[in-house]
Amino acid sequence: MSPATSPLAALGGDPVITEPHGHFSWPPIEAADRAAVDLQLATAVSIPDRSGIVAELEDNLAAWLGVRHVLTACTGTAALHSMYAAAGIGPGDEVLVPAYTFHATATPLFHLGARPRLVDVDAEGRLDLAAAADRVTSRTRAVVAVHLWGIPEDHHALASFAHRHDLLLLEDGAHAHGASWAGRLVGTYGAAAAFSLNGPKTLSAGEGGFVATDDTELYYRLLMHSQYNKRCRSEIPAHHPLAPYAVTGTGLKLRIHPLAAALANAQLPRLDSYLTGRAEIAAHLRGALSHVPGIHVPTLDDRARPSWYALPLRYVAEALNGLPLHRFLAAVHAEGACEVDVPGSTRSMADHPLFQRPGDLLPGYAESDGVAAEDYPAARLVHGTTLKLPVWHREQDLPLANAYTAALTKVALNHKDLL
Ligand SMILES: *Cc1c(COP(=O)(O)O)cnc(C)c1O
C-alpha cells in the first residue's frame, strides 16, 4: 500500500492500522511488580514512619537522583504543595510559573495564599526568561522549571536567572524522570524538585509523588507539611526548633500508600531501560516525521537528554492549505492511529476559569488576581498547534511506531482530499 495514493480512511479507504485500539499502556506490569505488591500486602499496608518499603523507595530514589533527601507523597500535586510550603512560599508571595503546563504545577500555590505569576512561553513552548524577568516584583520568591513532555529546560539559563533575581529555583519534574541537561539530572537543578508517580508517568506508582532536595532544613519543613506524629518525631532531631510541632506537623497527611510505593520501587530498576528504549524510538519517530509536510518535530539542544514522556509535534496548518488541526487529527484517528492526541489539560493555564477568577473558588483572591486568556498568546498558540504521540520503549513496538508515522504521513500527503 502506498500512503500517497491510497484513499484516506476518513473518505472510505483502508486504514493504515487495523489492530484494535489500546496501542500504548503504562506502566508495563511484570511478574516482579506483582511479586512486590504481593509481598507488601503480606508485610504492611500502612506505614506511619520512615520504614519498610517507604524508606526503601526513598533511599533508592535519592541514590538514583544523587540527592540527600527524598520524601514520598500520595500524589505529585501533594508533592508540589509540600515543596512550595517547605520552600517558605506563603501569603502574598509570587512564584513564576510557565503559562503552558499542567495546572497542578501552579494550583497548590493557591492553597498557600501565594500567587502564581504565569509567564508566557517562547515559540517552542518553553519558559521565556525575558518575559519572566518582566514579571519579577519585590514579592517574587521562586521560579519553577517544568520540563514539558520530558524535554529538559536549560539548567544554566535557569540557574543564572534565579541567581540574578535572587529567586529560589524549583522544579516540577512530573514529565521528566531521568531527563538531563548537560549531564545535570532533572530534579537537581535548584533548591527542591517535585515529581509525580501517577499512572502514566514514566516512573509510576499508580498514584504517588515525591520531593527531592539536598537541603536538610527544607526536608524537615517538608515533613512538617505532609506528615505527622511518628514520622516527624523519629526524623526531626529533638533539639530542632520544629521538634515541638512533630506530633501534629501542620496537620496535613499526604503520605504514599505502601502498595503504591512497592510498585514504584519495583519499577525503578527498569527506568533506565524504559528511557533508553524511548530515546531510540523517539529518535526513530523524529527522523521519520521530520520530512512530513505540516509536522514539525521538536528541535533539541545538544545538551538536552529528554526522557520522552511523550513526543510533542507542532502542526503547521499553513503547510497543508490551512486544514484545521481537528480535521487532520480526525483523519489520523480514522487511519487507526488512535493514540495521537491533542493535549487536553496541559494547555495555557490562563484558559482555565480557576486562573481567570480564583476568587470564585478560593478565599482571599481578588478579581485583580485573575488572568486573561489573551494575555498568553504564545502558550495558546503552542497548545493549539501541538499533537502528541506516545513514545514506546520496546524494540517490538517499532512496527507500531512506524505504522503511526505512516498514518500521519498518509494524511499529510493526501490532505487536499479533506479540503
Ligand atoms: C501529572 C502532573 C502533575 C501532578 O501529578 P499527580 O500525581 O497527578 O498529582 C503535576 N505537574 C505535571 C507537569 C504533571 O504532568
Coordinates of C-alpha atoms and ligand atoms in Angstrom, one line a residue:
M1 CA 0.0 0.0 0.0
S2 CA 1.4 3.4 -1.0
P3 CA 0.4 6.0 1.5
A4 CA 0.5 8.7 -1.2
T5 CA -2.1 7.0 -3.4
S6 CA -4.4 5.0 -1.1
P7 CA -7.6 6.8 -0.3
L8 CA -7.8 8.2 3.2
A9 CA -9.7 6.0 5.7
A10 CA -11.7 9.1 6.6
L11 CA -13.0 9.0 3.0
G12 CA -13.7 5.3 2.8
G13 CA -10.2 3.9 2.2
D14 CA -8.4 1.2 4.1
P15 CA -6.9 2.4 7.4
V16 CA -3.2 2.0 7.9
I17 CA -3.6 0.4 11.3
T18 CA -6.2 -2.3 11.9
E19 CA -5.0 -3.6 15.2
P20 CA -7.6 -2.9 17.9
H21 CA -7.2 0.2 20.0
G22 CA -5.1 0.4 23.1
H23 CA -1.7 0.7 21.4
F24 CA 0.0 2.1 24.4
S25 CA -0.5 1.4 28.1
W26 CA 1.6 2.3 31.0
P27 CA 3.2 1.2 33.2
P28 CA 4.4 -2.2 32.0
I29 CA 3.4 -4.6 34.7
E30 CA 5.6 -7.6 35.1
A31 CA 5.9 -10.5 37.5
A32 CA 8.4 -8.5 39.6
D33 CA 5.7 -5.8 40.1
R34 CA 3.1 -8.4 41.1
A35 CA 5.5 -10.1 43.5
A36 CA 6.5 -6.8 45.1
V37 CA 2.9 -5.7 45.7
D38 CA 2.0 -9.2 46.9
L39 CA 4.9 -9.2 49.3
Q40 CA 3.9 -5.7 50.6
L41 CA 0.3 -6.9 51.2
A42 CA 1.8 -9.6 53.5
T43 CA 4.1 -7.1 55.2
A44 CA 2.3 -3.8 55.9
V45 CA -0.5 -1.8 54.2
S46 CA 0.1 1.2 56.4
I47 CA 3.5 2.7 57.3
P48 CA 3.4 5.6 59.8
D49 CA 7.1 6.3 59.9
R50 CA 10.1 6.1 57.6
S51 CA 10.5 2.4 57.4
G52 CA 9.9 -0.6 55.2
I53 CA 9.0 -0.1 51.6
V54 CA 8.7 3.7 52.0
A55 CA 12.2 4.0 53.3
E56 CA 13.5 1.7 50.7
L57 CA 11.8 3.6 47.9
E58 CA 13.0 7.0 49.2
D59 CA 16.6 5.6 49.6
N60 CA 16.5 4.3 46.1
L61 CA 15.1 7.5 44.6
A62 CA 17.7 9.6 46.5
A63 CA 20.5 7.3 45.2
W64 CA 19.1 7.4 41.7
L65 CA 19.0 11.3 41.7
G66 CA 22.1 11.7 43.8
V67 CA 20.3 13.9 46.3
R68 CA 20.4 13.9 50.1
H69 CA 16.7 13.6 50.8
V70 CA 13.6 12.3 49.1
L71 CA 10.1 12.4 50.7
T72 CA 7.4 10.5 49.0
A73 CA 3.8 11.8 48.8
C74 CA 0.4 10.5 47.9
T75 CA 0.4 12.4 44.6
G76 CA 2.6 14.7 42.5
T77 CA 0.1 17.5 43.3
A78 CA 0.7 16.9 47.0
A79 CA 4.4 16.8 46.4
L80 CA 4.3 20.2 44.7
H81 CA 2.1 21.6 47.5
S82 CA 4.6 20.4 50.2
M83 CA 7.6 21.6 48.1
Y84 CA 6.2 25.2 47.9
A85 CA 5.3 25.2 51.6
A86 CA 8.7 23.9 52.6
A87 CA 10.4 26.5 50.4
G88 CA 8.7 29.1 52.6
I89 CA 6.2 30.3 50.0
G90 CA 3.3 31.9 51.8
P91 CA 0.6 34.5 51.6
G92 CA 1.2 37.3 49.1
D93 CA 4.4 35.6 47.7
E94 CA 4.6 35.3 44.0
V95 CA 6.1 32.4 42.0
L96 CA 6.9 32.5 38.3
V97 CA 5.3 29.6 36.5
P98 CA 5.3 28.8 32.8
A99 CA 1.8 29.6 31.4
Y100 CA 1.9 26.4 29.3
T101 CA 1.9 23.4 31.7
F102 CA -0.4 21.0 33.6
H103 CA -2.4 23.1 36.1
A104 CA -1.0 21.3 39.1
T105 CA 2.3 23.0 38.6
A106 CA 0.7 26.1 40.0
T107 CA -2.6 25.3 41.7
P108 CA -1.1 24.3 45.1
L109 CA 0.2 27.9 45.3
F110 CA -3.5 29.0 45.7
H111 CA -3.7 26.8 48.9
L112 CA -0.7 28.7 50.4
G113 CA -2.2 32.1 49.8
A114 CA 0.5 32.7 47.2
R115 CA 0.1 34.0 43.7
P116 CA 1.2 32.1 40.6
R117 CA 2.6 34.6 38.1
L118 CA 2.1 33.0 34.7
V119 CA 4.9 33.7 32.3
D120 CA 4.3 33.2 28.6
V121 CA 6.4 30.7 26.8
D122 CA 8.6 31.0 23.7
A123 CA 7.8 29.7 20.3
E124 CA 8.9 26.2 21.4
G125 CA 6.6 26.2 24.4
R126 CA 9.4 26.7 26.9
L127 CA 9.6 29.2 29.7
D128 CA 10.6 32.6 28.2
L129 CA 13.1 34.1 30.6
A130 CA 12.9 37.6 29.1
A131 CA 9.2 37.5 29.8
A132 CA 9.9 36.1 33.2
A133 CA 12.3 38.9 34.1
D134 CA 9.5 41.4 33.3
R135 CA 7.2 39.7 35.8
V136 CA 9.7 39.8 38.8
T137 CA 8.5 42.1 41.6
S138 CA 9.6 42.6 45.2
R139 CA 7.2 39.7 46.2
T140 CA 8.6 37.2 43.8
R141 CA 10.2 34.3 45.7
A142 CA 10.7 31.5 43.2
V143 CA 10.7 30.3 39.6
V144 CA 9.5 26.8 38.6
A145 CA 11.0 24.8 35.8
V146 CA 8.7 22.4 34.1
H147 CA 10.3 20.0 31.6
L148 CA 7.3 19.5 29.4
W149 CA 7.0 16.2 27.7
G150 CA 10.3 15.2 29.2
I151 CA 12.4 17.8 27.3
P152 CA 14.7 19.3 29.9
E153 CA 14.8 23.0 30.4
D154 CA 18.2 24.8 30.2
H155 CA 19.8 24.4 33.6
H156 CA 22.4 27.1 33.1
A157 CA 20.0 29.7 31.9
L158 CA 17.5 29.0 34.7
A159 CA 20.2 28.9 37.5
S160 CA 21.7 32.2 36.3
F161 CA 18.2 33.8 36.0
A162 CA 17.3 32.6 39.6
H163 CA 20.6 33.9 40.9
R164 CA 20.3 37.3 39.1
H165 CA 16.9 37.9 40.6
D166 CA 17.6 36.3 44.0
L167 CA 14.9 33.6 43.5
L168 CA 14.6 30.0 44.5
L169 CA 14.8 27.6 41.6
L170 CA 12.2 24.9 41.9
E171 CA 11.2 22.1 39.6
D172 CA 8.1 20.2 38.5
G173 CA 9.7 17.1 37.1
A174 CA 6.5 15.2 36.6
H175 CA 7.2 14.7 32.8
A176 CA 10.9 14.2 33.1
H177 CA 12.1 11.4 35.3
G178 CA 15.7 10.8 34.2
A179 CA 16.0 13.6 31.7
S180 CA 19.1 15.7 31.9
W181 CA 20.7 18.9 30.7
A182 CA 24.5 18.9 30.1
G183 CA 24.6 15.9 32.4
R184 CA 22.6 17.6 35.1
L185 CA 19.6 15.5 36.1
V186 CA 16.2 17.0 36.2
G187 CA 15.3 17.1 39.9
T188 CA 18.7 18.5 40.9
Y189 CA 18.5 22.0 39.3
G190 CA 17.7 24.0 42.4
A191 CA 16.5 24.1 45.9
A192 CA 14.0 21.3 45.5
A193 CA 12.0 19.3 42.9
A194 CA 8.6 17.7 42.9
F195 CA 7.8 14.6 40.8
S196 CA 4.6 12.7 40.1
L197 CA 4.4 8.9 40.2
N198 CA 0.9 9.0 38.7
G199 CA -0.3 6.2 36.4
P200 CA 1.0 7.2 33.0
K201 CA 4.2 9.0 34.3
T202 CA 7.4 7.3 33.2
L203 CA 8.1 6.2 36.8
S204 CA 4.7 5.1 38.1
A205 CA 3.3 4.1 41.4
G206 CA -0.2 4.2 40.1
E207 CA -0.7 7.2 42.4
G208 CA 2.1 8.9 44.2
G209 CA 4.8 11.6 44.1
F210 CA 7.9 12.7 45.8
V211 CA 10.1 15.7 46.6
A212 CA 13.8 15.7 46.2
T213 CA 16.2 18.1 48.0
D214 CA 19.7 18.4 49.3
D215 CA 18.6 20.9 51.9
T216 CA 18.0 19.2 55.3
E217 CA 16.1 22.2 56.7
L218 CA 13.8 22.2 53.7
Y219 CA 13.4 18.5 54.2
Y220 CA 12.3 19.0 57.8
R221 CA 9.7 21.5 56.6
L222 CA 8.5 19.0 54.0
L223 CA 7.9 16.6 56.9
M224 CA 6.1 19.3 58.8
H225 CA 3.8 20.0 55.9
S226 CA 2.9 16.5 54.9
Q227 CA 3.5 14.0 57.7
Y228 CA 2.8 13.9 61.4
N229 CA 3.5 12.1 64.6
K230 CA 5.7 9.0 64.3
R231 CA 7.5 10.1 61.1
C232 CA 8.1 13.6 62.3
R233 CA 9.0 12.5 65.8
S234 CA 11.6 10.0 64.6
E235 CA 13.2 12.2 61.9
I236 CA 13.3 15.7 63.4
P237 CA 16.1 16.0 65.9
A238 CA 14.9 16.7 69.5
H239 CA 16.8 19.9 69.7
H240 CA 15.5 21.3 66.4
P241 CA 13.1 24.3 66.7
L242 CA 10.5 22.3 64.7
A243 CA 10.6 19.4 67.1
P244 CA 7.8 20.6 69.4
Y245 CA 5.4 20.5 66.4
A246 CA 6.3 16.9 65.5
V247 CA 3.1 15.4 66.8
T248 CA 0.8 17.5 64.6
G249 CA 3.0 18.9 61.9
T250 CA 0.9 21.4 60.1
G251 CA -2.0 18.9 60.3
L252 CA -1.9 17.5 56.7
K253 CA -1.3 13.9 56.0
L254 CA -0.1 13.3 52.4
R255 CA 1.8 10.1 52.6
I256 CA 2.1 7.5 49.9
H257 CA 0.3 4.2 50.1
P258 CA 2.7 1.3 50.8
L259 CA 1.3 -0.7 47.8
A260 CA 2.0 2.2 45.6
A261 CA 5.5 2.6 47.0
A262 CA 6.0 -1.1 46.3
L263 CA 5.0 -0.7 42.7
A264 CA 7.3 2.3 42.1
N265 CA 10.1 0.6 43.8
A266 CA 9.7 -2.5 41.6
Q267 CA 9.6 -0.2 38.5
L268 CA 12.6 1.9 39.4
P269 CA 15.3 -0.7 38.4
R270 CA 13.7 -0.8 34.9
L271 CA 13.5 3.0 34.5
D272 CA 16.9 3.2 32.7
S273 CA 15.8 0.6 30.2
Y274 CA 12.5 2.5 29.7
L275 CA 14.5 5.7 29.0
T276 CA 17.0 4.0 26.6
G277 CA 14.2 2.4 24.7
R278 CA 12.2 5.6 24.5
A279 CA 15.2 7.5 23.3
E280 CA 15.7 5.1 20.5
I281 CA 12.1 5.1 19.4
A282 CA 11.8 8.9 19.8
A283 CA 14.9 9.3 17.6
H284 CA 13.3 7.0 15.0
L285 CA 10.0 8.8 15.1
R286 CA 11.7 12.2 14.9
G287 CA 13.7 11.1 11.9
A288 CA 10.8 9.6 10.1
L289 CA 8.4 12.5 10.8
S290 CA 10.9 15.3 10.0
H291 CA 10.1 15.3 6.3
V292 CA 6.3 15.1 6.6
P293 CA 4.7 18.4 5.5
G294 CA 2.7 20.1 8.2
I295 CA 4.6 18.4 11.0
H296 CA 7.4 19.9 12.9
V297 CA 9.4 17.6 15.2
P298 CA 10.9 19.3 18.3
T299 CA 14.3 20.8 17.8
L300 CA 16.7 19.6 20.5
D301 CA 19.7 21.3 22.0
D302 CA 22.9 19.2 22.0
R303 CA 22.9 19.4 25.8
A304 CA 19.4 18.0 26.2
R305 CA 18.7 14.4 27.0
P306 CA 14.9 14.1 27.1
S307 CA 13.0 11.4 28.9
W308 CA 10.3 11.4 26.2
Y309 CA 7.2 11.3 28.4
A310 CA 5.6 12.0 25.0
L311 CA 6.7 13.2 21.6
P312 CA 5.1 16.7 21.0
L313 CA 4.7 17.6 17.4
R314 CA 3.8 21.0 16.1
Y315 CA 1.1 21.1 13.4
V316 CA 1.6 23.7 10.7
A317 CA -1.7 24.2 9.1
E318 CA -0.3 26.7 6.5
A319 CA 1.8 23.9 5.1
L320 CA -1.4 21.9 4.5
N321 CA -3.5 24.6 2.8
G322 CA -5.0 25.6 6.1
L323 CA -6.5 22.3 7.0
P324 CA -7.6 22.7 10.7
L325 CA -5.9 20.6 13.3
H326 CA -9.1 18.9 14.4
R327 CA -9.8 17.7 10.9
F328 CA -6.3 16.5 10.4
L329 CA -6.5 14.6 13.8
A330 CA -9.8 13.0 12.9
A331 CA -8.3 11.7 9.7
V332 CA -5.3 10.4 11.6
H333 CA -7.7 8.6 14.0
A334 CA -9.6 7.2 11.1
E335 CA -6.3 5.6 9.9
G336 CA -6.3 3.7 13.3
A337 CA -3.6 5.9 14.9
C338 CA -5.9 6.5 17.9
E339 CA -3.1 7.3 20.4
V340 CA -2.3 10.6 18.6
D341 CA -4.0 13.3 20.6
V342 CA -4.2 17.0 21.4
P343 CA -3.2 17.5 25.0
G344 CA -6.3 18.4 27.0
S345 CA -5.4 19.6 30.4
T346 CA -1.8 20.6 29.6
R347 CA -2.5 23.9 28.0
S348 CA -2.4 27.6 28.6
M349 CA -3.3 27.9 32.2
A350 CA -4.9 31.3 31.6
D351 CA -7.6 29.3 29.7
H352 CA -8.8 27.8 33.0
P353 CA -11.6 29.7 34.9
L354 CA -9.7 28.9 38.1
F355 CA -6.8 31.1 36.9
Q356 CA -9.2 33.7 35.4
R357 CA -11.3 34.1 38.6
P358 CA -9.6 32.3 41.5
G359 CA -11.7 34.2 44.0
D360 CA -14.8 32.3 42.9
L361 CA -13.5 29.2 44.5
L362 CA -10.8 30.3 46.9
P363 CA -10.9 32.7 49.7
G364 CA -8.5 35.7 49.7
Y365 CA -8.2 36.2 46.0
A366 CA -9.5 39.3 44.4
E367 CA -10.6 40.0 40.8
S368 CA -7.2 41.6 40.2
D369 CA -5.6 38.2 40.8
G370 CA -7.2 36.8 37.8
V371 CA -5.5 36.5 34.4
A372 CA -6.9 36.9 30.9
A373 CA -6.6 34.1 28.3
E374 CA -5.5 36.5 25.6
D375 CA -2.5 37.7 27.7
Y376 CA -0.7 34.5 27.0
P377 CA -0.7 34.3 23.2
A378 CA 2.3 32.0 22.8
A379 CA 1.0 29.4 25.3
R380 CA -2.3 29.4 23.5
L381 CA -0.6 29.1 20.1
V382 CA 1.7 26.3 21.2
H383 CA -1.2 24.4 22.8
G384 CA -3.4 25.0 19.8
T385 CA -0.8 23.6 17.4
T386 CA 0.5 20.6 19.4
L387 CA -0.2 17.0 18.8
K388 CA 1.4 14.4 20.9
L389 CA 2.4 10.8 20.3
P390 CA 3.2 8.1 22.9
V391 CA 6.8 7.0 22.9
W392 CA 7.1 3.3 23.1
H393 CA 10.2 1.7 24.6
R394 CA 10.4 -1.9 23.4
E395 CA 12.0 -3.0 20.1
Q396 CA 8.9 -5.0 19.3
D397 CA 6.9 -1.7 19.4
L398 CA 8.9 -0.3 16.4
P399 CA 6.4 -1.6 13.8
L400 CA 3.6 0.2 15.7
A401 CA 5.7 3.4 15.8
N402 CA 6.3 3.0 12.1
A403 CA 2.6 2.5 11.5
Y404 CA 1.9 5.7 13.3
T405 CA 4.4 7.5 11.2
A406 CA 2.8 6.0 8.1
A407 CA -0.7 7.2 9.2
L408 CA 0.5 10.8 9.8
T409 CA 2.4 10.7 6.5
K410 CA -0.6 9.4 4.6
V411 CA -3.0 12.1 5.9
A412 CA -0.4 14.9 5.3
L413 CA 0.3 13.8 1.8
N414 CA -3.4 13.4 1.0
H415 CA -4.6 16.4 2.9
K416 CA -6.1 18.0 -0.2
D417 CA -8.8 15.3 -0.3
L418 CA -10.0 16.7 3.0
L419 CA -10.3 20.3 2.0
Ligands
LIG1 C1 0.9 14.7 36.5 C2 1.5 16.1 36.7 C3 1.3 16.7 37.9 C4 0.5 16.2 39.1 O1 0.8 14.9 39.5 P1 -0.3 14.0 40.1 O2 0.5 12.8 40.6 O3 -1.2 13.6 39.0 O4 -0.9 14.7 41.2 C5 1.9 17.9 38.1 N1 2.6 18.5 37.1 C6 2.7 18.0 35.9 C7 3.5 18.7 34.8 C8 2.1 16.7 35.6 O5 2.2 16.2 34.4

